[in-house]
């Protein structure tokens, strides 16, 4: 419930930011569904689409922006199928490449950049000639959305006014931004096999043969590096061996006996000399 509330707040903020057309796109939610939007994009400059304006639908998950939106075109472009979800690295087909910091404006900028890339048989992609794409670009101005009522010619004129009000250096920056987005986001990654013989084969580990395993980078330790602290040598008494202890215990009685014998000899000698001295004194 909390995630849904956060998503609603995020969508309302984006709706306020995107309500006015820019020189490249405009997007608004439907009146009865905040999680379904209609958008209009201008064809990228210096391309077969530059004179066209294209309308589409965005379906947002309830846990947006944690998960990416689904995109589909409603007007013919010669690049994407109509009423078919487009497989791009910024769409719901590839949630692993989506970042919550991206927005609807980010997705639309990337979609404009993808229009100039090769389809390579991706899901929802078309491979038409340049002449056919130029023809569809001119015809796109006559289209009007039956659901939201957007008139492509009116929006196209508004975008031209926005572009005219921008400084000339901003036009070059816009083209550079589209080019940078094209390099940042890798286009269609899921291709449609022509037949079952073209399905990818897998190795014995269950991975595609062209699968390249990416090693996980080693994380830096969060604790400080180990520091060696020298320890001063402390001389500890070496315990005696059992044999030494036995010899010490056996030698202690001998020392005591020799001390007692010496004391007796000293006492008897003192008594003897005392008696001898007394006898000599009496004879005189």
Tab-separated table of N, CA and C in Angstrom, residues 143-238:
chain	number	residue	atom	x	y	z
A	143	UNK	N	-3.607	12.477	-38.234
A	143	UNK	CA	-4.185	11.501	-37.298
A	143	UNK	C	-4.719	12.193	-36.054
A	144	UNK	N	-5.808	11.652	-35.508
A	144	UNK	CA	-6.393	12.138	-34.257
A	144	UNK	C	-6.761	10.937	-33.404
A	145	UNK	N	-6.384	10.982	-32.126
A	145	UNK	CA	-6.621	9.850	-31.228
A	145	UNK	C	-8.106	9.772	-30.878
A	146	UNK	N	-8.747	8.635	-31.145
A	146	UNK	CA	-10.174	8.517	-30.810
A	146	UNK	C	-10.435	8.377	-29.314
A	147	UNK	N	-9.394	8.086	-28.535
A	147	UNK	CA	-9.589	7.865	-27.099
A	147	UNK	C	-9.351	9.126	-26.280
A	148	UNK	N	-8.220	9.799	-26.513
A	148	UNK	CA	-7.914	11.006	-25.730
A	148	UNK	C	-8.224	12.293	-26.488
A	149	UNK	N	-8.492	12.184	-27.792
A	149	UNK	CA	-8.873	13.354	-28.579
A	149	UNK	C	-7.727	14.223	-29.037
A	150	UNK	N	-6.481	13.779	-28.888
A	150	UNK	CA	-5.331	14.592	-29.296
A	150	UNK	C	-5.275	14.724	-30.819
A	151	UNK	N	-5.093	15.946	-31.274
A	151	UNK	CA	-4.958	16.238	-32.696
A	151	UNK	C	-3.475	16.402	-33.006
A	152	UNK	N	-2.940	15.553	-33.869
A	152	UNK	CA	-1.506	15.545	-34.128
A	152	UNK	C	-1.027	16.842	-34.772
A	153	UNK	N	-1.834	17.423	-35.662
A	153	UNK	CA	-1.420	18.672	-36.310
A	153	UNK	C	-1.306	19.800	-35.289
A	154	UNK	N	-2.222	19.874	-34.342
A	154	UNK	CA	-2.168	20.922	-33.322
A	154	UNK	C	-0.946	20.753	-32.420
A	155	UNK	N	-0.689	19.519	-32.008
A	155	UNK	CA	0.476	19.278	-31.147
A	155	UNK	C	1.769	19.532	-31.912
A	156	UNK	N	1.788	19.168	-33.193
A	156	UNK	CA	2.979	19.408	-34.010
A	156	UNK	C	3.287	20.901	-34.090
A	157	UNK	N	2.248	21.726	-34.258
A	157	UNK	CA	2.449	23.175	-34.317
A	157	UNK	C	2.949	23.716	-32.974
A	158	UNK	N	2.413	23.173	-31.865
A	158	UNK	CA	2.881	23.610	-30.544
A	158	UNK	C	4.357	23.270	-30.341
A	159	UNK	N	4.751	22.094	-30.789
A	159	UNK	CA	6.156	21.708	-30.664
A	159	UNK	C	7.059	22.585	-31.517
A	160	UNK	N	6.576	22.981	-32.694
A	160	UNK	CA	7.363	23.875	-33.536
A	160	UNK	C	7.538	25.233	-32.864
A	161	UNK	N	6.495	25.699	-32.177
A	161	UNK	CA	6.595	26.965	-31.449
A	161	UNK	C	7.611	26.859	-30.316
A	162	UNK	N	7.573	25.731	-29.604
A	162	UNK	CA	8.545	25.531	-28.529
A	162	UNK	C	9.970	25.506	-29.078
A	163	UNK	N	10.150	24.859	-30.226
A	163	UNK	CA	11.487	24.789	-30.821
A	163	UNK	C	11.954	26.162	-31.289
A	164	UNK	N	11.022	26.991	-31.784
A	164	UNK	CA	11.396	28.325	-32.261
A	164	UNK	C	11.791	29.244	-31.116
A	165	UNK	N	11.221	29.023	-29.942
A	165	UNK	CA	11.527	29.861	-28.786
A	165	UNK	C	12.841	29.480	-28.117
A	166	UNK	N	13.364	28.321	-28.441
A	166	UNK	CA	14.611	27.877	-27.828
A	166	UNK	C	15.802	28.521	-28.515
A	167	UNK	N	16.862	28.824	-27.757
A	167	UNK	CA	18.096	29.309	-28.390
A	167	UNK	C	18.657	28.262	-29.337
A	168	UNK	N	19.439	28.712	-30.324
A	168	UNK	CA	19.973	27.787	-31.317
A	168	UNK	C	20.904	26.757	-30.700
A	169	UNK	N	21.646	27.169	-29.670
A	169	UNK	CA	22.557	26.214	-29.044
A	169	UNK	C	21.795	25.123	-28.315
A	170	UNK	N	20.543	25.413	-27.901
A	170	UNK	CA	19.735	24.395	-27.244
A	170	UNK	C	19.291	23.328	-28.231
A	171	UNK	N	19.083	23.703	-29.503
A	171	UNK	CA	18.717	22.705	-30.504
A	171	UNK	C	19.833	21.693	-30.696
A	172	UNK	N	21.075	22.188	-30.732
A	172	UNK	CA	22.199	21.260	-30.876
A	172	UNK	C	22.345	20.381	-29.655
A	173	UNK	N	22.034	20.943	-28.460
A	173	UNK	CA	22.110	20.143	-27.243
A	173	UNK	C	21.030	19.072	-27.225
A	174	UNK	N	19.830	19.396	-27.751
A	174	UNK	CA	18.758	18.405	-27.798
A	174	UNK	C	19.144	17.252	-28.704
A	175	UNK	N	19.713	17.582	-29.874
A	175	UNK	CA	20.154	16.523	-30.778
A	175	UNK	C	21.259	15.692	-30.148
A	176	UNK	N	22.156	16.350	-29.413
A	176	UNK	CA	23.232	15.623	-28.734
A	176	UNK	C	22.679	14.726	-27.640
A	177	UNK	N	21.636	15.195	-26.937
A	177	UNK	CA	21.024	14.383	-25.883
A	177	UNK	C	20.414	13.121	-26.455
A	178	UNK	N	19.689	13.267	-27.582
A	178	UNK	CA	19.090	12.097	-28.226
A	178	UNK	C	20.173	11.125	-28.659
A	179	UNK	N	21.278	11.650	-29.192
A	179	UNK	CA	22.379	10.784	-29.616
A	179	UNK	C	23.009	10.069	-28.438
A	180	UNK	N	23.170	10.773	-27.316
A	180	UNK	CA	23.755	10.147	-26.125
A	180	UNK	C	22.849	9.066	-25.571
A	181	UNK	N	21.543	9.320	-25.591
A	181	UNK	CA	20.599	8.312	-25.108
A	181	UNK	C	20.658	7.079	-25.984
A	182	UNK	N	20.799	7.288	-27.278
A	182	UNK	CA	20.881	6.155	-28.201
A	182	UNK	C	22.086	5.286	-27.893
A	183	UNK	N	23.193	5.911	-27.487
A	183	UNK	CA	24.386	5.142	-27.143
A	183	UNK	C	24.266	4.499	-25.772
A	184	UNK	N	23.546	5.170	-24.859
A	184	UNK	CA	23.440	4.656	-23.493
A	184	UNK	C	22.553	3.431	-23.431
A	185	UNK	N	21.374	3.532	-24.034
A	185	UNK	CA	20.430	2.426	-24.002
A	185	UNK	C	20.683	1.533	-25.200
A	186	UNK	N	20.832	0.277	-24.931
A	186	UNK	CA	20.989	-0.684	-26.010
A	186	UNK	C	19.614	-1.040	-26.547
A	187	UNK	N	19.461	-0.997	-27.855
A	187	UNK	CA	18.153	-1.226	-28.465
A	187	UNK	C	17.784	-2.689	-28.405
A	188	UNK	N	16.657	-2.979	-29.060
A	188	UNK	CA	15.933	-4.243	-29.018
A	188	UNK	C	16.846	-5.436	-28.781
A	189	UNK	N	16.609	-6.145	-27.714
A	189	UNK	CA	17.485	-7.256	-27.347
A	189	UNK	C	16.833	-8.607	-27.553
A	190	UNK	N	15.530	-8.669	-27.796
A	190	UNK	CA	14.840	-9.934	-28.015
A	190	UNK	C	14.424	-9.993	-29.465
A	191	UNK	N	14.900	-10.963	-30.190
A	191	UNK	CA	14.605	-11.078	-31.599
A	191	UNK	C	13.630	-12.207	-31.853
A	192	UNK	N	12.843	-12.056	-32.948
A	192	UNK	CA	11.882	-13.082	-33.323
A	192	UNK	C	12.571	-14.090	-34.232
A	193	UNK	N	12.600	-15.381	-33.871
A	193	UNK	CA	13.210	-16.376	-34.749
A	193	UNK	C	12.355	-16.600	-35.984
A	194	UNK	N	13.012	-16.768	-37.144
A	194	UNK	CA	12.267	-17.008	-38.375
A	194	UNK	C	11.606	-18.367	-38.361
A	195	UNK	N	12.265	-19.387	-37.808
A	195	UNK	CA	11.662	-20.706	-37.656
A	195	UNK	C	12.330	-21.370	-36.473
A	196	UNK	N	11.878	-22.606	-36.182
A	196	UNK	CA	12.392	-23.310	-35.005
A	196	UNK	C	13.854	-23.676	-35.150
A	197	UNK	N	14.348	-23.766	-36.380
A	197	UNK	CA	15.756	-24.120	-36.559
A	197	UNK	C	16.682	-23.004	-36.142
A	198	UNK	N	16.124	-21.753	-36.013
A	198	UNK	CA	16.946	-20.619	-35.617
A	198	UNK	C	16.901	-20.349	-34.137
A	199	UNK	N	16.186	-21.180	-33.396
A	199	UNK	CA	16.143	-20.986	-31.952
A	199	UNK	C	17.525	-21.198	-31.377
A	200	UNK	N	17.853	-20.436	-30.370
A	200	UNK	CA	19.183	-20.512	-29.796
A	200	UNK	C	19.410	-21.860	-29.138
A	201	UNK	N	20.600	-22.409	-29.330
A	201	UNK	CA	20.972	-23.656	-28.691
A	201	UNK	C	21.650	-23.361	-27.390
A	202	UNK	N	21.569	-24.309	-26.502
A	202	UNK	CA	22.134	-24.119	-25.176
A	202	UNK	C	23.206	-25.158	-24.926
A	203	UNK	N	24.151	-24.814	-24.106
A	203	UNK	CA	25.212	-25.737	-23.760
A	203	UNK	C	24.760	-26.646	-22.636
A	204	UNK	N	25.653	-27.472	-22.163
A	204	UNK	CA	25.276	-28.464	-21.156
A	204	UNK	C	24.921	-27.823	-19.841
A	205	UNK	N	25.354	-26.583	-19.629
A	205	UNK	CA	25.026	-25.879	-18.385
A	205	UNK	C	23.713	-25.139	-18.465
A	206	UNK	N	22.990	-25.238	-19.591
A	206	UNK	CA	21.699	-24.577	-19.712
A	206	UNK	C	21.791	-23.142	-20.166
A	207	UNK	N	23.002	-22.648	-20.494
A	207	UNK	CA	23.172	-21.275	-20.942
A	207	UNK	C	23.282	-21.261	-22.461
A	208	UNK	N	22.844	-20.168	-23.149
A	208	UNK	CA	23.034	-20.062	-24.593
A	208	UNK	C	24.505	-20.160	-24.955
A	209	UNK	N	24.753	-20.633	-26.188
A	209	UNK	CA	26.139	-20.822	-26.593
A	209	UNK	C	26.913	-19.509	-26.634
A	210	UNK	N	26.204	-18.405	-26.938
A	210	UNK	CA	26.884	-17.112	-26.979
A	210	UNK	C	26.823	-16.391	-25.656
A	211	UNK	N	26.468	-17.117	-24.611
A	211	UNK	CA	26.370	-16.499	-23.277
A	211	UNK	C	27.760	-16.214	-22.749
A	212	UNK	N	27.959	-14.997	-22.272
A	212	UNK	CA	29.228	-14.608	-21.669
A	212	UNK	C	29.000	-14.314	-20.212
A	213	UNK	N	29.661	-15.071	-19.404
A	213	UNK	CA	29.498	-14.896	-17.964
A	213	UNK	C	30.296	-13.688	-17.502
A	214	UNK	N	29.641	-12.836	-16.755
A	214	UNK	CA	30.283	-11.636	-16.218
A	214	UNK	C	30.640	-11.871	-14.773
A	215	UNK	N	31.891	-11.717	-14.470
A	215	UNK	CA	32.328	-11.947	-13.094
A	215	UNK	C	31.812	-10.851	-12.193
A	216	UNK	N	31.508	-11.228	-10.971
A	216	UNK	CA	31.011	-10.273	-9.995
A	216	UNK	C	32.194	-9.530	-9.408
A	217	UNK	N	32.165	-8.198	-9.455
A	217	UNK	CA	33.315	-7.455	-8.914
A	217	UNK	C	33.461	-7.665	-7.434
A	218	UNK	N	34.717	-7.714	-7.001
A	218	UNK	CA	34.993	-7.887	-5.582
A	218	UNK	C	34.691	-6.598	-4.847
A	219	UNK	N	33.960	-6.719	-3.776
A	219	UNK	CA	33.606	-5.548	-2.988
A	219	UNK	C	34.765	-5.157	-2.087
A	220	UNK	N	34.969	-3.875	-1.930
A	220	UNK	CA	36.032	-3.395	-1.043
A	220	UNK	C	35.651	-3.656	0.394
A	221	UNK	N	36.607	-4.067	1.244
A	221	UNK	CA	36.274	-4.342	2.646
A	221	UNK	C	35.843	-3.075	3.350
A	222	UNK	N	34.804	-3.205	4.166
A	222	UNK	CA	34.298	-2.051	4.900
A	222	UNK	C	35.113	-1.773	6.145
A	223	UNK	N	35.813	-2.777	6.697
A	223	UNK	CA	36.616	-2.572	7.892
A	223	UNK	C	38.000	-2.084	7.496
A	224	UNK	N	38.719	-1.354	8.378
A	224	UNK	CA	40.063	-0.861	8.046
A	224	UNK	C	41.020	-2.007	7.832
A	225	UNK	N	42.030	-1.799	6.972
A	225	UNK	CA	42.978	-2.883	6.704
A	225	UNK	C	43.706	-3.319	7.958
A	226	UNK	N	44.094	-4.587	7.950
A	226	UNK	CA	44.761	-5.159	9.109
A	226	UNK	C	46.134	-4.540	9.278
A	227	UNK	N	46.428	-4.102	10.471
A	227	UNK	CA	47.726	-3.529	10.799
A	227	UNK	C	48.466	-4.451	11.757
A	228	UNK	N	49.719	-4.738	11.375
A	228	UNK	CA	50.528	-5.611	12.222
A	228	UNK	C	51.151	-4.787	13.336
A	229	UNK	N	50.870	-5.134	14.566
A	229	UNK	CA	51.407	-4.445	15.742
A	229	UNK	C	52.460	-5.340	16.369
A	230	UNK	N	53.744	-4.905	16.367
A	230	UNK	CA	54.793	-5.762	16.952
A	230	UNK	C	54.594	-5.939	18.442
A	231	UNK	N	54.814	-7.128	18.903
A	231	UNK	CA	54.657	-7.460	20.319
A	231	UNK	C	56.040	-7.658	20.912
A	232	UNK	N	56.342	-6.925	21.965
A	232	UNK	CA	57.654	-7.054	22.613
A	232	UNK	C	57.782	-8.427	23.247
A	233	UNK	N	59.015	-8.963	23.132
A	233	UNK	CA	59.256	-10.296	23.665
A	233	UNK	C	59.280	-10.259	25.189
A	234	UNK	N	58.540	-11.084	25.787
A	234	UNK	CA	58.490	-11.206	27.247
A	234	UNK	C	59.046	-12.570	27.615
A	235	UNK	N	60.093	-12.560	28.427
A	235	UNK	CA	60.727	-13.818	28.814
A	235	UNK	C	59.880	-14.493	29.872
A	236	UNK	N	59.388	-15.615	29.547
A	236	UNK	CA	58.582	-16.394	30.475
A	236	UNK	C	59.442	-17.500	31.069
A	237	UNK	N	59.264	-17.790	32.336
A	237	UNK	CA	60.022	-18.898	32.944
A	237	UNK	C	59.672	-20.208	32.284
A	238	UNK	N	60.738	-20.940	31.980
A	238	UNK	CA	60.535	-22.222	31.325
A	238	UNK	C	60.249	-23.271	32.383
